[in-house]
Amino acid sequence: MARAAQAAVGQDAVPAPASGRAVHSGLLCETTQLAVEVDGGGHEDPDQMRHDAERTRWLNLRGIEVLRIPATAVLNNLDGVLAGLNARVSGR
């Protein structure tokens, strides 16, 4: 998955920083200023939702758009997710 996602967003994809910590599940493409987050079920927890919102605001303030993809979509439709990601990046 990581290699496929990196291929979809570009070779310069790197982990995204937030609040002085690395984003563990995120991917940032500096060229397109797009961060991709794959959110599992734990992201429905209120504390996690607040943390996600804080990280999103931090990235948005730096001109980076955040695209959240449910983990179930990645597991059940990886080709569709990658096609959508490729289309999103191609339009930037």
Coordinates of N, CA, C and O in Angstrom, one line a residue:
M1 N 0.8 -1.2 0.0 CA 0.0 0.0 0.0 C 0.9 1.2 0.0 O 0.6 2.2 -0.8
A2 N 1.9 1.3 0.9 CA 2.7 2.5 0.9 C 3.4 2.8 -0.4 O 3.4 4.0 -0.8
R3 N 3.9 1.8 -1.1 CA 4.5 2.1 -2.4 C 3.5 2.5 -3.4 O 3.8 3.4 -4.2
A4 N 2.4 1.9 -3.4 CA 1.3 2.3 -4.4 C 0.9 3.7 -4.1 O 0.7 4.5 -5.0
A5 N 0.7 4.1 -2.9 CA 0.3 5.4 -2.5 C 1.4 6.4 -2.9 O 1.1 7.5 -3.5
Q6 N 2.6 6.1 -2.6 CA 3.7 7.0 -3.0 C 3.8 7.1 -4.5 O 4.0 8.2 -5.0
A7 N 3.6 6.1 -5.2 CA 3.6 6.2 -6.7 C 2.4 7.1 -7.2 O 2.6 7.8 -8.1
A8 N 1.3 7.0 -6.5 CA 0.2 7.9 -6.9 C 0.4 9.3 -6.6 O -0.1 10.2 -7.4
V9 N 1.1 9.7 -5.5 CA 1.2 11.1 -5.2 C 2.6 11.7 -5.6 O 2.7 12.9 -5.6
G10 N 3.5 10.8 -5.9 CA 4.8 11.4 -6.3 C 6.0 10.8 -5.5 O 5.8 10.3 -4.4
Q11 N 7.2 11.0 -6.0 CA 8.3 10.4 -5.4 C 8.8 11.2 -4.2 O 9.6 10.6 -3.4
D12 N 8.3 12.4 -4.0 CA 8.8 13.2 -2.9 C 7.9 13.1 -1.6 O 8.0 13.9 -0.7
A13 N 7.1 12.0 -1.6 CA 6.2 11.9 -0.4 C 7.0 11.5 0.8 O 7.9 10.7 0.8
V14 N 6.7 12.3 1.9 CA 7.4 12.1 3.1 C 6.4 12.1 4.3 O 5.3 12.6 4.1
P15 N 6.7 11.6 5.5 CA 5.8 11.7 6.6 C 5.5 13.1 6.9 O 6.4 14.0 6.9
A16 N 4.3 13.4 7.3 CA 3.9 14.8 7.6 C 4.1 15.1 9.1 O 3.7 14.4 9.9
P17 N 4.7 16.3 9.4 CA 4.9 16.7 10.8 C 3.6 17.4 11.3 O 2.9 18.0 10.6
A18 N 3.3 17.2 12.6 CA 2.2 17.9 13.2 C 2.5 18.0 14.7 O 2.9 17.0 15.3
S19 N 2.4 19.2 15.2 CA 2.6 19.5 16.7 C 4.0 18.9 17.2 O 4.1 18.4 18.3
G20 N 5.0 18.9 16.3 CA 6.3 18.4 16.7 C 6.4 16.9 16.7 O 7.5 16.4 17.0
R21 N 5.4 16.2 16.2 CA 5.4 14.8 16.2 C 5.2 14.3 14.7 O 4.6 15.0 14.0
A22 N 5.7 13.2 14.4 CA 5.5 12.6 13.1 C 4.1 12.1 13.0 O 3.6 11.6 13.9
V23 N 3.5 12.2 11.8 CA 2.2 11.6 11.5 C 2.5 10.1 11.2 O 3.3 9.8 10.3
H24 N 2.0 9.2 12.0 CA 2.3 7.8 11.8 C 1.6 7.2 10.6 O 2.2 6.3 10.0
S25 N 0.4 7.6 10.3 CA -0.3 6.9 9.1 C -0.5 7.9 8.0 O -1.1 7.5 7.0
G26 N 0.1 9.1 8.0 CA -0.1 10.0 7.0 C 1.0 10.0 6.0 O 2.0 9.5 6.1
L27 N 0.7 10.7 4.9 CA 1.6 10.8 3.8 C 1.5 12.3 3.3 O 0.3 12.8 3.1
L28 N 2.6 12.9 3.1 CA 2.5 14.3 2.6 C 3.3 14.4 1.3 O 4.5 13.9 1.2
C29 N 2.7 14.9 0.3 CA 3.4 15.2 -1.0 C 3.6 16.7 -1.0 O 2.7 17.5 -1.2
E30 N 4.9 17.1 -0.9 CA 5.2 18.5 -0.9 C 4.9 19.2 -2.2 O 4.6 20.3 -2.2
T31 N 5.1 18.5 -3.3 CA 4.9 19.1 -4.6 C 3.4 19.5 -4.8 O 3.2 20.6 -5.3
T32 N 2.5 18.7 -4.3 CA 1.1 19.0 -4.5 C 0.5 19.6 -3.3 O -0.7 20.1 -3.3
Q33 N 1.2 19.7 -2.2 CA 0.7 20.3 -0.9 C -0.5 19.5 -0.5 O -1.5 20.1 -0.1
L34 N -0.5 18.2 -0.6 CA -1.6 17.3 -0.2 C -1.1 16.3 0.8 O -0.1 15.6 0.6
A35 N -1.8 16.2 1.9 CA -1.6 15.2 2.9 C -2.7 14.2 2.8 O -3.9 14.5 2.7
V36 N -2.3 12.9 2.9 CA -3.3 11.8 2.8 C -3.3 11.1 4.1 O -2.2 10.7 4.6
E37 N -4.5 11.0 4.8 CA -4.6 10.3 6.0 C -5.5 9.1 5.8 O -6.6 9.2 5.3
V38 N -5.1 7.9 6.2 CA -6.0 6.7 6.1 C -6.5 6.5 7.6 O -5.7 6.2 8.5
D39 N -7.8 6.7 7.7 CA -8.4 6.7 9.1 C -9.1 5.4 9.3 O -10.0 5.0 8.6
G40 N -8.7 4.7 10.4 CA -9.3 3.4 10.8 C -10.5 3.8 11.8 O -10.8 5.0 12.0
G41 N -11.1 2.8 12.4 CA -12.2 3.0 13.3 C -11.9 3.8 14.5 O -12.8 4.5 15.0
G42 N -10.6 3.8 14.9 CA -10.3 4.6 16.1 C -10.4 6.1 15.9 O -10.5 6.8 16.8
H43 N -10.6 6.5 14.7 CA -10.7 7.9 14.4 C -12.1 8.4 14.6 O -12.4 9.6 14.5
E44 N -13.0 7.5 15.0 CA -14.4 7.9 15.4 C -14.4 8.3 16.9 O -15.4 8.8 17.4
D45 N -13.4 8.0 17.7 CA -13.3 8.3 19.1 C -13.2 9.9 19.2 O -12.4 10.5 18.5
P46 N -14.0 10.4 20.1 CA -14.0 11.9 20.3 C -12.6 12.5 20.5 O -12.3 13.6 19.9
D47 N -11.8 11.9 21.3 CA -10.4 12.4 21.6 C -9.6 12.4 20.3 O -8.9 13.3 20.0
Q48 N -9.7 11.3 19.6 CA -9.0 11.2 18.3 C -9.5 12.2 17.3 O -8.7 12.7 16.5
M49 N -10.8 12.4 17.3 CA -11.4 13.3 16.3 C -10.8 14.7 16.6 O -10.5 15.5 15.7
R50 N -10.7 15.1 17.9 CA -10.1 16.4 18.2 C -8.7 16.5 17.8 O -8.2 17.5 17.2
H51 N -7.9 15.4 18.0 CA -6.5 15.4 17.6 C -6.4 15.5 16.1 O -5.6 16.3 15.6
D52 N -7.2 14.8 15.4 CA -7.2 14.9 13.9 C -7.6 16.3 13.4 O -6.9 16.8 12.5
A53 N -8.6 16.9 14.1 CA -8.9 18.3 13.7 C -7.8 19.2 13.9 O -7.5 20.1 13.1
E54 N -7.1 19.1 15.0 CA -5.9 19.9 15.4 C -4.8 19.7 14.3 O -4.3 20.7 13.8
R55 N -4.6 18.5 14.0 CA -3.5 18.2 12.9 C -3.9 18.8 11.6 O -3.1 19.4 10.9
T56 N -5.2 18.6 11.2 CA -5.7 19.2 10.0 C -5.6 20.7 9.9 O -5.1 21.3 8.9
R57 N -6.0 21.4 11.0 CA -5.8 22.8 11.1 C -4.3 23.2 10.9 O -4.0 24.2 10.2
W58 N -3.4 22.5 11.6 CA -2.0 22.8 11.6 C -1.5 22.7 10.1 O -0.8 23.6 9.7
L59 N -1.9 21.7 9.4 CA -1.5 21.5 8.1 C -2.1 22.5 7.1 O -1.5 23.1 6.3
N60 N -3.4 22.8 7.3 CA -4.1 23.8 6.5 C -3.5 25.2 6.6 O -3.4 25.9 5.6
L61 N -3.1 25.5 7.8 CA -2.4 26.8 8.1 C -1.1 27.0 7.3 O -0.7 28.1 7.0
R62 N -0.6 25.9 6.9 CA 0.7 25.8 6.1 C 0.4 25.6 4.7 O 1.3 25.3 3.9
G63 N -0.8 25.7 4.3 CA -1.2 25.6 2.9 C -1.3 24.2 2.4 O -1.3 23.9 1.2
I64 N -1.5 23.2 3.3 CA -1.5 21.8 2.9 C -3.0 21.3 3.1 O -3.6 21.5 4.2
E65 N -3.5 20.8 2.0 CA -4.9 20.2 2.1 C -4.8 18.8 2.6 O -3.8 18.1 2.3
V66 N -5.7 18.4 3.4 CA -5.8 17.1 4.0 C -6.9 16.3 3.4 O -8.0 16.7 3.4
L67 N -6.6 15.1 2.9 CA -7.6 14.2 2.3 C -7.6 13.0 3.2 O -6.6 12.3 3.4
R68 N -8.8 12.8 3.8 CA -9.0 11.6 4.7 C -9.7 10.5 4.0 O -10.7 10.7 3.4
I69 N -9.1 9.3 4.1 CA -9.7 8.2 3.4 C -9.9 7.1 4.4 O -9.0 6.7 5.2
P70 N -11.2 6.6 4.5 CA -11.5 5.5 5.4 C -10.6 4.3 5.1 O -10.5 3.9 4.0
A71 N -10.1 3.6 6.2 CA -9.3 2.4 6.0 C -10.1 1.3 5.3 O -9.5 0.6 4.5
T72 N -11.4 1.3 5.6 CA -12.2 0.3 4.9 C -12.2 0.5 3.4 O -12.3 -0.5 2.7
A73 N -12.1 1.7 2.9 CA -12.1 2.0 1.5 C -10.8 1.4 0.9 O -10.7 0.8 -0.2
V74 N -9.7 1.6 1.7 CA -8.4 1.1 1.2 C -8.4 -0.4 1.2 O -7.9 -1.0 0.2
L75 N -9.0 -1.0 2.2 CA -9.0 -2.5 2.3 C -9.9 -3.1 1.2 O -9.6 -4.2 0.7
N76 N -11.1 -2.5 1.0 CA -12.1 -3.0 0.1 C -12.0 -2.6 -1.4 O -12.6 -3.2 -2.3
N77 N -11.3 -1.5 -1.6 CA -11.3 -0.9 -3.0 C -10.0 -0.1 -3.2 O -10.0 1.1 -3.6
L78 N -8.9 -0.8 -3.0 CA -7.6 -0.1 -3.2 C -7.4 0.5 -4.5 O -7.0 1.7 -4.7
D79 N -7.8 -0.2 -5.6 CA -7.6 0.3 -6.9 C -8.4 1.6 -7.1 O -8.0 2.6 -7.7
G80 N -9.6 1.6 -6.6 CA -10.5 2.8 -6.7 C -9.9 4.0 -5.9 O -9.9 5.1 -6.3
V81 N -9.4 3.7 -4.7 CA -8.8 4.7 -3.9 C -7.6 5.3 -4.6 O -7.4 6.6 -4.7
L82 N -6.7 4.5 -5.1 CA -5.5 5.0 -5.8 C -5.9 5.8 -7.1 O -5.3 6.8 -7.4
A83 N -6.9 5.3 -7.8 CA -7.4 6.0 -9.0 C -7.9 7.4 -8.6 O -7.6 8.4 -9.3
G84 N -8.7 7.5 -7.5 CA -9.2 8.8 -7.0 C -8.1 9.7 -6.6 O -8.1 10.9 -6.8
L85 N -7.1 9.1 -5.9 CA -6.0 9.9 -5.4 C -5.2 10.4 -6.6 O -4.8 11.6 -6.6
N86 N -5.0 9.6 -7.6 CA -4.2 10.0 -8.8 C -5.0 11.1 -9.5 O -4.4 12.1 -9.9
A87 N -6.3 11.0 -9.6 CA -7.1 12.1 -10.3 C -7.0 13.4 -9.5 O -6.9 14.4 -10.0
R88 N -7.0 13.2 -8.1 CA -7.0 14.4 -7.3 C -5.6 15.1 -7.4 O -5.5 16.3 -7.6
V89 N -4.6 14.4 -7.5 CA -3.2 14.9 -7.6 C -3.0 15.5 -9.0 O -2.4 16.5 -9.2
S90 N -3.5 14.8 -10.0 CA -3.4 15.3 -11.4 C -4.0 16.6 -11.6 O -3.6 17.4 -12.5
G91 N -5.1 16.9 -10.8 CA -5.7 18.2 -11.0 C -5.1 19.4 -10.2 O -5.6 20.5 -10.3
R92 N -4.0 19.1 -9.6 CA -3.3 20.2 -8.8 C -2.3 20.9 -9.6 O -1.6 20.5 -10.4

